[in-house]
Amino acid sequence: MIVGSSRTSASAYRIDRVDSGDYYLERIPKGHVVRLLDLEGNQAADTLFFDASSPTERYSVTDTIREQGNVYLTAGSVLRSTANKPLLTIVADTCGRHDTLGGACASESNTVRYDLEKRCMHSCRDSWMLAIAEKPECGLTKADIGHNINFFMNVPITIEGGLTFEDGISAPGKYVELRAERDVLMLISNCPQLNNPCNGYNPTPIDVLMWEE
């Protein structure tokens, strides 16, 4: 049984540990629920979603924000695709809200935001590129990398309309659960960022649990 699950009658058929800086790329069948579990708190999980049958149709931040009328994601949010169709629904959330505006770290952004010497630091984009290279059977390419969600990440919008990276609002044992509305591919980079407080300057593992609803 899944301890603390909002689906207490369900049994987890898969539990995976994703170390800090590592990736996770798997298919979520329609009707299955996936839980992202923040084990130690304040760990950002940069996540991409794709239609498994046609990966060129993927998660769209613009369609999702427009349809729900909210820039933050939480329980009840429907994650919509570039064709404005439902991909997944957030069915449970003990964190409170999740960012979908801050983007993902890359060698280029690390250089611009922090320092030239940060260019060689591992980044989420590196993890995604490695996943695509090591799992070609998923049919993803560099061109498919687009909008992402930063689960557990706190990126408030300022009065001036800018974004700030702040200490996380998650805590050990907090989680978010999503139900797949069709077969989807989920690609996670468990963020290795050390230069801002999104991971509390200490990247940690997460667990991914998946079961049939």
mmCIF file with all atom_site columns, C-alpha atoms in Angstrom:
data_model
loop_
_atom_site.group_PDB
_atom_site.id
_atom_site.type_symbol
_atom_site.label_atom_id
_atom_site.label_alt_id
_atom_site.label_comp_id
_atom_site.label_asym_id
_atom_site.label_entity_id
_atom_site.label_seq_id
_atom_site.pdbx_PDB_ins_code
_atom_site.Cartn_x
_atom_site.Cartn_y
_atom_site.Cartn_z
_atom_site.occupancy
_atom_site.B_iso_or_equiv
_atom_site.pdbx_formal_charge
_atom_site.auth_seq_id
_atom_site.auth_comp_id
_atom_site.auth_asym_id
_atom_site.auth_atom_id
_atom_site.pdbx_PDB_model_num
ATOM 1   C CA . MET A 1 1   ? 0.000  0.000  0.000   1.00 0.00 ? 1   MET A CA 1
ATOM 2   C CA . ILE A 1 2   ? 1.073  3.606  -0.545  1.00 0.00 ? 2   ILE A CA 1
ATOM 3   C CA . VAL A 1 3   ? 1.419  5.230  2.848   1.00 0.00 ? 3   VAL A CA 1
ATOM 4   C CA . GLY A 1 4   ? -0.448 8.541  3.000   1.00 0.00 ? 4   GLY A CA 1
ATOM 5   C CA . SER A 1 5   ? -1.888 8.279  -0.507  1.00 0.00 ? 5   SER A CA 1
ATOM 6   C CA . SER A 1 6   ? -5.127 10.017 -1.350  1.00 0.00 ? 6   SER A CA 1
ATOM 7   C CA . ARG A 1 7   ? -5.955 6.801  -3.193  1.00 0.00 ? 7   ARG A CA 1
ATOM 8   C CA . THR A 1 8   ? -5.762 4.436  -0.219  1.00 0.00 ? 8   THR A CA 1
ATOM 9   C CA . SER A 1 9   ? -7.439 1.569  -2.073  1.00 0.00 ? 9   SER A CA 1
ATOM 10  C CA . ALA A 1 10  ? -4.815 1.544  -4.800  1.00 0.00 ? 10  ALA A CA 1
ATOM 11  C CA . SER A 1 11  ? -1.580 -0.402 -4.798  1.00 0.00 ? 11  SER A CA 1
ATOM 12  C CA . ALA A 1 12  ? 1.624  1.056  -6.202  1.00 0.00 ? 12  ALA A CA 1
ATOM 13  C CA . TYR A 1 13  ? 2.938  -1.153 -8.951  1.00 0.00 ? 13  TYR A CA 1
ATOM 14  C CA . ARG A 1 14  ? 6.027  0.977  -9.483  1.00 0.00 ? 14  ARG A CA 1
ATOM 15  C CA . ILE A 1 15  ? 8.208  3.084  -7.190  1.00 0.00 ? 15  ILE A CA 1
ATOM 16  C CA . ASP A 1 16  ? 11.383 4.709  -8.505  1.00 0.00 ? 16  ASP A CA 1
ATOM 17  C CA . ARG A 1 17  ? 14.013 6.791  -6.741  1.00 0.00 ? 17  ARG A CA 1
ATOM 18  C CA . VAL A 1 18  ? 15.372 9.687  -8.823  1.00 0.00 ? 18  VAL A CA 1
ATOM 19  C CA . ASP A 1 19  ? 18.633 11.029 -7.459  1.00 0.00 ? 19  ASP A CA 1
ATOM 20  C CA . SER A 1 20  ? 19.447 14.725 -7.562  1.00 0.00 ? 20  SER A CA 1
ATOM 21  C CA . GLY A 1 21  ? 20.681 15.658 -11.020 1.00 0.00 ? 21  GLY A CA 1
ATOM 22  C CA . ASP A 1 22  ? 19.290 12.469 -12.568 1.00 0.00 ? 22  ASP A CA 1
ATOM 23  C CA . TYR A 1 23  ? 16.459 12.064 -15.076 1.00 0.00 ? 23  TYR A CA 1
ATOM 24  C CA . TYR A 1 24  ? 13.295 9.973  -15.256 1.00 0.00 ? 24  TYR A CA 1
ATOM 25  C CA . LEU A 1 25  ? 11.617 9.171  -18.577 1.00 0.00 ? 25  LEU A CA 1
ATOM 26  C CA . GLU A 1 26  ? 8.644  6.809  -18.594 1.00 0.00 ? 26  GLU A CA 1
ATOM 27  C CA . ARG A 1 27  ? 5.244  6.247  -20.180 1.00 0.00 ? 27  ARG A CA 1
ATOM 28  C CA . ILE A 1 28  ? 2.156  6.873  -18.040 1.00 0.00 ? 28  ILE A CA 1
ATOM 29  C CA . PRO A 1 29  ? -0.840 4.922  -19.394 1.00 0.00 ? 29  PRO A CA 1
ATOM 30  C CA . LYS A 1 30  ? -4.220 6.621  -19.578 1.00 0.00 ? 30  LYS A CA 1
ATOM 31  C CA . GLY A 1 31  ? -6.068 6.406  -16.260 1.00 0.00 ? 31  GLY A CA 1
ATOM 32  C CA . HIS A 1 32  ? -2.921 5.823  -14.221 1.00 0.00 ? 32  HIS A CA 1
ATOM 33  C CA . VAL A 1 33  ? -1.860 8.128  -11.406 1.00 0.00 ? 33  VAL A CA 1
ATOM 34  C CA . VAL A 1 34  ? 1.697  9.251  -10.802 1.00 0.00 ? 34  VAL A CA 1
ATOM 35  C CA . ARG A 1 35  ? 2.883  10.765 -7.536  1.00 0.00 ? 35  ARG A CA 1
ATOM 36  C CA . LEU A 1 36  ? 5.977  12.957 -7.250  1.00 0.00 ? 36  LEU A CA 1
ATOM 37  C CA . LEU A 1 37  ? 7.191  12.792 -3.663  1.00 0.00 ? 37  LEU A CA 1
ATOM 38  C CA . ASP A 1 38  ? 9.545  15.432 -2.259  1.00 0.00 ? 38  ASP A CA 1
ATOM 39  C CA . LEU A 1 39  ? 11.582 13.330 0.168   1.00 0.00 ? 39  LEU A CA 1
ATOM 40  C CA . GLU A 1 40  ? 13.592 15.996 1.986   1.00 0.00 ? 40  GLU A CA 1
ATOM 41  C CA . GLY A 1 41  ? 11.794 19.210 1.031   1.00 0.00 ? 41  GLY A CA 1
ATOM 42  C CA . ASN A 1 42  ? 12.490 22.147 -1.315  1.00 0.00 ? 42  ASN A CA 1
ATOM 43  C CA . GLN A 1 43  ? 13.582 19.999 -4.251  1.00 0.00 ? 43  GLN A CA 1
ATOM 44  C CA . ALA A 1 44  ? 12.551 21.255 -7.693  1.00 0.00 ? 44  ALA A CA 1
ATOM 45  C CA . ALA A 1 45  ? 11.475 18.625 -10.240 1.00 0.00 ? 45  ALA A CA 1
ATOM 46  C CA . ASP A 1 46  ? 11.591 20.119 -13.753 1.00 0.00 ? 46  ASP A CA 1
ATOM 47  C CA . THR A 1 47  ? 9.068  18.113 -15.769 1.00 0.00 ? 47  THR A CA 1
ATOM 48  C CA . LEU A 1 48  ? 7.975  17.830 -19.402 1.00 0.00 ? 48  LEU A CA 1
ATOM 49  C CA . PHE A 1 49  ? 4.905  15.974 -20.690 1.00 0.00 ? 49  PHE A CA 1
ATOM 50  C CA . PHE A 1 50  ? 4.201  14.638 -24.183 1.00 0.00 ? 50  PHE A CA 1
ATOM 51  C CA . ASP A 1 51  ? 1.397  12.809 -25.961 1.00 0.00 ? 51  ASP A CA 1
ATOM 52  C CA . ALA A 1 52  ? 2.921  9.325  -26.133 1.00 0.00 ? 52  ALA A CA 1
ATOM 53  C CA . SER A 1 53  ? 1.444  8.621  -29.571 1.00 0.00 ? 53  SER A CA 1
ATOM 54  C CA . SER A 1 54  ? 2.598  11.934 -31.059 1.00 0.00 ? 54  SER A CA 1
ATOM 55  C CA . PRO A 1 55  ? 5.296  13.677 -28.984 1.00 0.00 ? 55  PRO A CA 1
ATOM 56  C CA . THR A 1 56  ? 5.122  16.826 -31.079 1.00 0.00 ? 56  THR A CA 1
ATOM 57  C CA . GLU A 1 57  ? 1.952  17.485 -29.093 1.00 0.00 ? 57  GLU A CA 1
ATOM 58  C CA . ARG A 1 58  ? 3.275  18.378 -25.672 1.00 0.00 ? 58  ARG A CA 1
ATOM 59  C CA . TYR A 1 59  ? 2.566  20.374 -22.537 1.00 0.00 ? 59  TYR A CA 1
ATOM 60  C CA . SER A 1 60  ? 1.709  24.004 -23.201 1.00 0.00 ? 60  SER A CA 1
ATOM 61  C CA . VAL A 1 61  ? 2.090  26.601 -20.469 1.00 0.00 ? 61  VAL A CA 1
ATOM 62  C CA . THR A 1 62  ? 0.147  29.195 -22.478 1.00 0.00 ? 62  THR A CA 1
ATOM 63  C CA . ASP A 1 63  ? -2.892 26.972 -23.063 1.00 0.00 ? 63  ASP A CA 1
ATOM 64  C CA . THR A 1 64  ? -2.849 25.729 -19.477 1.00 0.00 ? 64  THR A CA 1
ATOM 65  C CA . ILE A 1 65  ? -2.655 29.199 -17.917 1.00 0.00 ? 65  ILE A CA 1
ATOM 66  C CA . ARG A 1 66  ? -5.245 30.676 -20.274 1.00 0.00 ? 66  ARG A CA 1
ATOM 67  C CA . GLU A 1 67  ? -7.824 27.949 -19.700 1.00 0.00 ? 67  GLU A CA 1
ATOM 68  C CA . GLN A 1 68  ? -7.480 27.833 -15.903 1.00 0.00 ? 68  GLN A CA 1
ATOM 69  C CA . GLY A 1 69  ? -6.992 31.575 -15.390 1.00 0.00 ? 69  GLY A CA 1
ATOM 70  C CA . ASN A 1 70  ? -4.133 31.045 -12.935 1.00 0.00 ? 70  ASN A CA 1
ATOM 71  C CA . VAL A 1 71  ? -0.356 31.108 -13.338 1.00 0.00 ? 71  VAL A CA 1
ATOM 72  C CA . TYR A 1 72  ? 0.175  28.550 -10.575 1.00 0.00 ? 72  TYR A CA 1
ATOM 73  C CA . LEU A 1 73  ? -0.658 24.847 -10.705 1.00 0.00 ? 73  LEU A CA 1
ATOM 74  C CA . THR A 1 74  ? -2.336 22.894 -7.908  1.00 0.00 ? 74  THR A CA 1
ATOM 75  C CA . ALA A 1 75  ? -5.089 20.330 -7.296  1.00 0.00 ? 75  ALA A CA 1
ATOM 76  C CA . GLY A 1 76  ? -7.730 20.660 -10.001 1.00 0.00 ? 76  GLY A CA 1
ATOM 77  C CA . SER A 1 77  ? -5.378 22.117 -12.605 1.00 0.00 ? 77  SER A CA 1
ATOM 78  C CA . VAL A 1 78  ? -5.701 20.487 -16.023 1.00 0.00 ? 78  VAL A CA 1
ATOM 79  C CA . LEU A 1 79  ? -2.400 20.352 -17.875 1.00 0.00 ? 79  LEU A CA 1
ATOM 80  C CA . ARG A 1 80  ? -3.189 21.111 -21.501 1.00 0.00 ? 80  ARG A CA 1
ATOM 81  C CA . SER A 1 81  ? -1.278 20.351 -24.677 1.00 0.00 ? 81  SER A CA 1
ATOM 82  C CA . THR A 1 82  ? -0.166 22.514 -27.593 1.00 0.00 ? 82  THR A CA 1
ATOM 83  C CA . ALA A 1 83  ? -3.430 21.397 -29.249 1.00 0.00 ? 83  ALA A CA 1
ATOM 84  C CA . ASN A 1 84  ? -5.328 22.693 -26.168 1.00 0.00 ? 84  ASN A CA 1
ATOM 85  C CA . LYS A 1 85  ? -6.339 19.176 -25.134 1.00 0.00 ? 85  LYS A CA 1
ATOM 86  C CA . PRO A 1 86  ? -6.052 17.666 -21.631 1.00 0.00 ? 86  PRO A CA 1
ATOM 87  C CA . LEU A 1 87  ? -2.890 15.676 -20.972 1.00 0.00 ? 87  LEU A CA 1
ATOM 88  C CA . LEU A 1 88  ? -3.114 15.204 -17.206 1.00 0.00 ? 88  LEU A CA 1
ATOM 89  C CA . THR A 1 89  ? -5.078 16.489 -14.226 1.00 0.00 ? 89  THR A CA 1
ATOM 90  C CA . ILE A 1 90  ? -3.566 17.288 -10.833 1.00 0.00 ? 90  ILE A CA 1
ATOM 91  C CA . VAL A 1 91  ? -5.777 15.249 -8.492  1.00 0.00 ? 91  VAL A CA 1
ATOM 92  C CA . ALA A 1 92  ? -3.957 15.821 -5.193  1.00 0.00 ? 92  ALA A CA 1
ATOM 93  C CA . ASP A 1 93  ? -1.424 18.336 -3.938  1.00 0.00 ? 93  ASP A CA 1
ATOM 94  C CA . THR A 1 94  ? -0.064 18.723 -0.412  1.00 0.00 ? 94  THR A CA 1
ATOM 95  C CA . CYS A 1 95  ? 2.468  21.395 -1.411  1.00 0.00 ? 95  CYS A CA 1
ATOM 96  C CA . GLY A 1 96  ? 0.022  24.123 -2.417  1.00 0.00 ? 96  GLY A CA 1
ATOM 97  C CA . ARG A 1 97  ? 1.240  25.418 -5.763  1.00 0.00 ? 97  ARG A CA 1
ATOM 98  C CA . HIS A 1 98  ? 3.812  24.733 -8.466  1.00 0.00 ? 98  HIS A CA 1
ATOM 99  C CA . ASP A 1 99  ? 5.626  26.964 -10.958 1.00 0.00 ? 99  ASP A CA 1
ATOM 100 C CA . THR A 1 100 ? 5.246  26.817 -14.730 1.00 0.00 ? 100 THR A CA 1
ATOM 101 C CA . LEU A 1 101 ? 6.872  30.136 -15.682 1.00 0.00 ? 101 LEU A CA 1
ATOM 102 C CA . GLY A 1 102 ? 10.455 29.946 -14.413 1.00 0.00 ? 102 GLY A CA 1
ATOM 103 C CA . GLY A 1 103 ? 11.739 27.560 -17.074 1.00 0.00 ? 103 GLY A CA 1
ATOM 104 C CA . ALA A 1 104 ? 14.648 25.177 -16.601 1.00 0.00 ? 104 ALA A CA 1
ATOM 105 C CA . CYS A 1 105 ? 18.317 25.736 -15.895 1.00 0.00 ? 105 CYS A CA 1
ATOM 106 C CA . ALA A 1 106 ? 20.787 25.329 -18.747 1.00 0.00 ? 106 ALA A CA 1
ATOM 107 C CA . SER A 1 107 ? 24.468 26.030 -19.227 1.00 0.00 ? 107 SER A CA 1
ATOM 108 C CA . GLU A 1 108 ? 23.578 29.236 -21.053 1.00 0.00 ? 108 GLU A CA 1
ATOM 109 C CA . SER A 1 109 ? 21.201 30.552 -18.389 1.00 0.00 ? 109 SER A CA 1
ATOM 110 C CA . ASN A 1 110 ? 23.616 29.597 -15.609 1.00 0.00 ? 110 ASN A CA 1
ATOM 111 C CA . THR A 1 111 ? 26.258 31.689 -17.351 1.00 0.00 ? 111 THR A CA 1
ATOM 112 C CA . VAL A 1 112 ? 23.979 34.704 -17.849 1.00 0.00 ? 112 VAL A CA 1
ATOM 113 C CA . ARG A 1 113 ? 22.383 34.626 -14.411 1.00 0.00 ? 113 ARG A CA 1
ATOM 114 C CA . TYR A 1 114 ? 25.366 33.728 -12.271 1.00 0.00 ? 114 TYR A CA 1
ATOM 115 C CA . ASP A 1 115 ? 28.890 33.629 -13.689 1.00 0.00 ? 115 ASP A CA 1
ATOM 116 C CA . LEU A 1 116 ? 30.938 32.383 -16.628 1.00 0.00 ? 116 LEU A CA 1
ATOM 117 C CA . GLU A 1 117 ? 32.486 29.722 -14.405 1.00 0.00 ? 117 GLU A CA 1
ATOM 118 C CA . LYS A 1 118 ? 28.992 28.238 -13.833 1.00 0.00 ? 118 LYS A CA 1
ATOM 119 C CA . ARG A 1 119 ? 28.655 27.284 -17.509 1.00 0.00 ? 119 ARG A CA 1
ATOM 120 C CA . CYS A 1 120 ? 30.025 23.778 -16.980 1.00 0.00 ? 120 CYS A CA 1
ATOM 121 C CA . MET A 1 121 ? 27.751 22.971 -14.042 1.00 0.00 ? 121 MET A CA 1
ATOM 122 C CA . HIS A 1 122 ? 25.202 20.214 -14.632 1.00 0.00 ? 122 HIS A CA 1
ATOM 123 C CA . SER A 1 123 ? 21.753 21.513 -15.575 1.00 0.00 ? 123 SER A CA 1
ATOM 124 C CA . CYS A 1 124 ? 18.214 20.294 -16.207 1.00 0.00 ? 124 CYS A CA 1
ATOM 125 C CA . ARG A 1 125 ? 18.623 20.685 -19.942 1.00 0.00 ? 125 ARG A CA 1
ATOM 126 C CA . ASP A 1 126 ? 21.689 18.412 -19.738 1.00 0.00 ? 126 ASP A CA 1
ATOM 127 C CA . SER A 1 127 ? 19.560 15.782 -17.983 1.00 0.00 ? 127 SER A CA 1
ATOM 128 C CA . TRP A 1 128 ? 16.838 16.004 -20.626 1.00 0.00 ? 128 TRP A CA 1
ATOM 129 C CA . MET A 1 129 ? 19.362 15.691 -23.453 1.00 0.00 ? 129 MET A CA 1
ATOM 130 C CA . LEU A 1 130 ? 20.892 12.646 -21.776 1.00 0.00 ? 130 LEU A CA 1
ATOM 131 C CA . ALA A 1 131 ? 17.452 11.040 -21.412 1.00 0.00 ? 131 ALA A CA 1
ATOM 132 C CA . ILE A 1 132 ? 16.689 11.556 -25.093 1.00 0.00 ? 132 ILE A CA 1
ATOM 133 C CA . ALA A 1 133 ? 20.070 10.093 -26.087 1.00 0.00 ? 133 ALA A CA 1
ATOM 134 C CA . GLU A 1 134 ? 19.809 7.056  -23.805 1.00 0.00 ? 134 GLU A CA 1
ATOM 135 C CA . LYS A 1 135 ? 16.154 6.259  -24.583 1.00 0.00 ? 135 LYS A CA 1
ATOM 136 C CA . PRO A 1 136 ? 15.723 6.748  -28.355 1.00 0.00 ? 136 PRO A CA 1
ATOM 137 C CA . GLU A 1 137 ? 12.783 4.321  -28.310 1.00 0.00 ? 137 GLU A CA 1
ATOM 138 C CA . CYS A 1 138 ? 10.676 7.113  -26.786 1.00 0.00 ? 138 CYS A CA 1
ATOM 139 C CA . GLY A 1 139 ? 10.919 9.059  -30.028 1.00 0.00 ? 139 GLY A CA 1
ATOM 140 C CA . LEU A 1 140 ? 11.939 12.390 -28.514 1.00 0.00 ? 140 LEU A CA 1
ATOM 141 C CA . THR A 1 141 ? 14.405 14.828 -30.041 1.00 0.00 ? 141 THR A CA 1
ATOM 142 C CA . LYS A 1 142 ? 16.017 18.088 -29.007 1.00 0.00 ? 142 LYS A CA 1
ATOM 143 C CA . ALA A 1 143 ? 13.291 19.942 -30.916 1.00 0.00 ? 143 ALA A CA 1
ATOM 144 C CA . ASP A 1 144 ? 10.650 18.477 -28.588 1.00 0.00 ? 144 ASP A CA 1
ATOM 145 C CA . ILE A 1 145 ? 12.016 20.252 -25.516 1.00 0.00 ? 145 ILE A CA 1
ATOM 146 C CA . GLY A 1 146 ? 9.591  23.054 -24.725 1.00 0.00 ? 146 GLY A CA 1
ATOM 147 C CA . HIS A 1 147 ? 7.544  24.342 -21.804 1.00 0.00 ? 147 HIS A CA 1
ATOM 148 C CA . ASN A 1 148 ? 8.140  22.652 -18.468 1.00 0.00 ? 148 ASN A CA 1
ATOM 149 C CA . ILE A 1 149 ? 6.624  22.554 -14.997 1.00 0.00 ? 149 ILE A CA 1
ATOM 150 C CA . ASN A 1 150 ? 8.771  23.102 -11.910 1.00 0.00 ? 150 ASN A CA 1
ATOM 151 C CA . PHE A 1 151 ? 7.046  20.953 -9.327  1.00 0.00 ? 151 PHE A CA 1
ATOM 152 C CA . PHE A 1 152 ? 7.692  22.108 -5.730  1.00 0.00 ? 152 PHE A CA 1
ATOM 153 C CA . MET A 1 153 ? 9.451  25.260 -6.960  1.00 0.00 ? 153 MET A CA 1
ATOM 154 C CA . ASN A 1 154 ? 8.531  28.714 -5.602  1.00 0.00 ? 154 ASN A CA 1
ATOM 155 C CA . VAL A 1 155 ? 8.739  31.468 -8.228  1.00 0.00 ? 155 VAL A CA 1
ATOM 156 C CA . PRO A 1 156 ? 6.614  34.437 -7.080  1.00 0.00 ? 156 PRO A CA 1
ATOM 157 C CA . ILE A 1 157 ? 5.556  37.125 -9.526  1.00 0.00 ? 157 ILE A CA 1
ATOM 158 C CA . THR A 1 158 ? 6.630  40.606 -8.450  1.00 0.00 ? 158 THR A CA 1
ATOM 159 C CA . ILE A 1 159 ? 4.447  43.707 -8.508  1.00 0.00 ? 159 ILE A CA 1
ATOM 160 C CA . GLU A 1 160 ? 6.427  44.845 -11.553 1.00 0.00 ? 160 GLU A CA 1
ATOM 161 C CA . GLY A 1 161 ? 5.576  41.606 -13.374 1.00 0.00 ? 161 GLY A CA 1
ATOM 162 C CA . GLY A 1 162 ? 8.967  39.942 -12.993 1.00 0.00 ? 162 GLY A CA 1
ATOM 163 C CA . LEU A 1 163 ? 9.875  36.560 -11.512 1.00 0.00 ? 163 LEU A CA 1
ATOM 164 C CA . THR A 1 164 ? 11.966 35.794 -8.446  1.00 0.00 ? 164 THR A CA 1
ATOM 165 C CA . PHE A 1 165 ? 13.431 32.479 -7.313  1.00 0.00 ? 165 PHE A CA 1
ATOM 166 C CA . GLU A 1 166 ? 12.664 32.067 -3.619  1.00 0.00 ? 166 GLU A CA 1
ATOM 167 C CA . ASP A 1 167 ? 12.986 29.438 -0.917  1.00 0.00 ? 167 ASP A CA 1
ATOM 168 C CA . GLY A 1 168 ? 10.714 26.489 -1.587  1.00 0.00 ? 168 GLY A CA 1
ATOM 169 C CA . ILE A 1 169 ? 7.313  26.128 0.067   1.00 0.00 ? 169 ILE A CA 1
ATOM 170 C CA . SER A 1 170 ? 7.511  22.343 0.060   1.00 0.00 ? 170 SER A CA 1
ATOM 171 C CA . ALA A 1 171 ? 8.667  20.143 2.946   1.00 0.00 ? 171 ALA A CA 1
ATOM 172 C CA . PRO A 1 172 ? 9.721  16.525 3.522   1.00 0.00 ? 172 PRO A CA 1
ATOM 173 C CA . GLY A 1 173 ? 6.921  14.174 2.493   1.00 0.00 ? 173 GLY A CA 1
ATOM 174 C CA . LYS A 1 174 ? 4.974  16.705 0.407   1.00 0.00 ? 174 LYS A CA 1
ATOM 175 C CA . TYR A 1 175 ? 3.665  15.369 -2.891  1.00 0.00 ? 175 TYR A CA 1
ATOM 176 C CA . VAL A 1 176 ? 1.648  16.060 -6.001  1.00 0.00 ? 176 VAL A CA 1
ATOM 177 C CA . GLU A 1 177 ? -0.433 13.448 -7.850  1.00 0.00 ? 177 GLU A CA 1
ATOM 178 C CA . LEU A 1 178 ? -1.437 13.563 -11.503 1.00 0.00 ? 178 LEU A CA 1
ATOM 179 C CA . ARG A 1 179 ? -3.877 11.403 -13.461 1.00 0.00 ? 179 ARG A CA 1
ATOM 180 C CA . ALA A 1 180 ? -3.086 10.769 -17.127 1.00 0.00 ? 180 ALA A CA 1
ATOM 181 C CA . GLU A 1 181 ? -6.024 11.666 -19.384 1.00 0.00 ? 181 GLU A CA 1
ATOM 182 C CA . ARG A 1 182 ? -4.311 9.851  -22.272 1.00 0.00 ? 182 ARG A CA 1
ATOM 183 C CA . ASP A 1 183 ? -1.087 7.896  -22.692 1.00 0.00 ? 183 ASP A CA 1
ATOM 184 C CA . VAL A 1 184 ? 1.690  10.376 -21.959 1.00 0.00 ? 184 VAL A CA 1
ATOM 185 C CA . LEU A 1 185 ? 5.457  10.465 -21.679 1.00 0.00 ? 185 LEU A CA 1
ATOM 186 C CA . MET A 1 186 ? 6.835  12.128 -18.557 1.00 0.00 ? 186 MET A CA 1
ATOM 187 C CA . LEU A 1 187 ? 10.395 13.444 -18.597 1.00 0.00 ? 187 LEU A CA 1
ATOM 188 C CA . ILE A 1 188 ? 11.776 14.717 -15.291 1.00 0.00 ? 188 ILE A CA 1
ATOM 189 C CA . SER A 1 189 ? 15.055 16.378 -14.506 1.00 0.00 ? 189 SER A CA 1
ATOM 190 C CA . ASN A 1 190 ? 15.491 16.255 -10.743 1.00 0.00 ? 190 ASN A CA 1
ATOM 191 C CA . CYS A 1 191 ? 17.080 19.672 -10.677 1.00 0.00 ? 191 CYS A CA 1
ATOM 192 C CA . PRO A 1 192 ? 20.805 19.908 -9.756  1.00 0.00 ? 192 PRO A CA 1
ATOM 193 C CA . GLN A 1 193 ? 20.706 23.720 -9.390  1.00 0.00 ? 193 GLN A CA 1
ATOM 194 C CA . LEU A 1 194 ? 23.062 25.035 -6.686  1.00 0.00 ? 194 LEU A CA 1
ATOM 195 C CA . ASN A 1 195 ? 23.020 28.742 -7.514  1.00 0.00 ? 195 ASN A CA 1
ATOM 196 C CA . ASN A 1 196 ? 19.567 29.806 -6.303  1.00 0.00 ? 196 ASN A CA 1
ATOM 197 C CA . PRO A 1 197 ? 17.341 28.733 -3.384  1.00 0.00 ? 197 PRO A CA 1
ATOM 198 C CA . CYS A 1 198 ? 14.977 26.521 -5.450  1.00 0.00 ? 198 CYS A CA 1
ATOM 199 C CA . ASN A 1 199 ? 16.611 23.408 -3.943  1.00 0.00 ? 199 ASN A CA 1
ATOM 200 C CA . GLY A 1 200 ? 17.682 25.015 -0.696  1.00 0.00 ? 200 GLY A CA 1
ATOM 201 C CA . TYR A 1 201 ? 21.215 24.985 -2.195  1.00 0.00 ? 201 TYR A CA 1
ATOM 202 C CA . ASN A 1 202 ? 21.193 21.231 -1.519  1.00 0.00 ? 202 ASN A CA 1
ATOM 203 C CA . PRO A 1 203 ? 19.674 19.073 -4.305  1.00 0.00 ? 203 PRO A CA 1
ATOM 204 C CA . THR A 1 204 ? 18.050 15.894 -2.951  1.00 0.00 ? 204 THR A CA 1
ATOM 205 C CA . PRO A 1 205 ? 16.285 12.787 -4.357  1.00 0.00 ? 205 PRO A CA 1
ATOM 206 C CA . ILE A 1 206 ? 12.601 12.428 -5.138  1.00 0.00 ? 206 ILE A CA 1
ATOM 207 C CA . ASP A 1 207 ? 10.421 9.325  -5.450  1.00 0.00 ? 207 ASP A CA 1
ATOM 208 C CA . VAL A 1 208 ? 8.091  8.634  -8.360  1.00 0.00 ? 208 VAL A CA 1
ATOM 209 C CA . LEU A 1 209 ? 5.177  6.302  -7.620  1.00 0.00 ? 209 LEU A CA 1
ATOM 210 C CA . MET A 1 210 ? 2.756  5.066  -10.285 1.00 0.00 ? 210 MET A CA 1
ATOM 211 C CA . TRP A 1 211 ? -0.409 2.989  -10.058 1.00 0.00 ? 211 TRP A CA 1
ATOM 212 C CA . GLU A 1 212 ? -3.648 2.293  -11.877 1.00 0.00 ? 212 GLU A CA 1
ATOM 213 C CA . GLU A 1 213 ? -6.569 4.250  -10.485 1.00 0.00 ? 213 GLU A CA 1
#
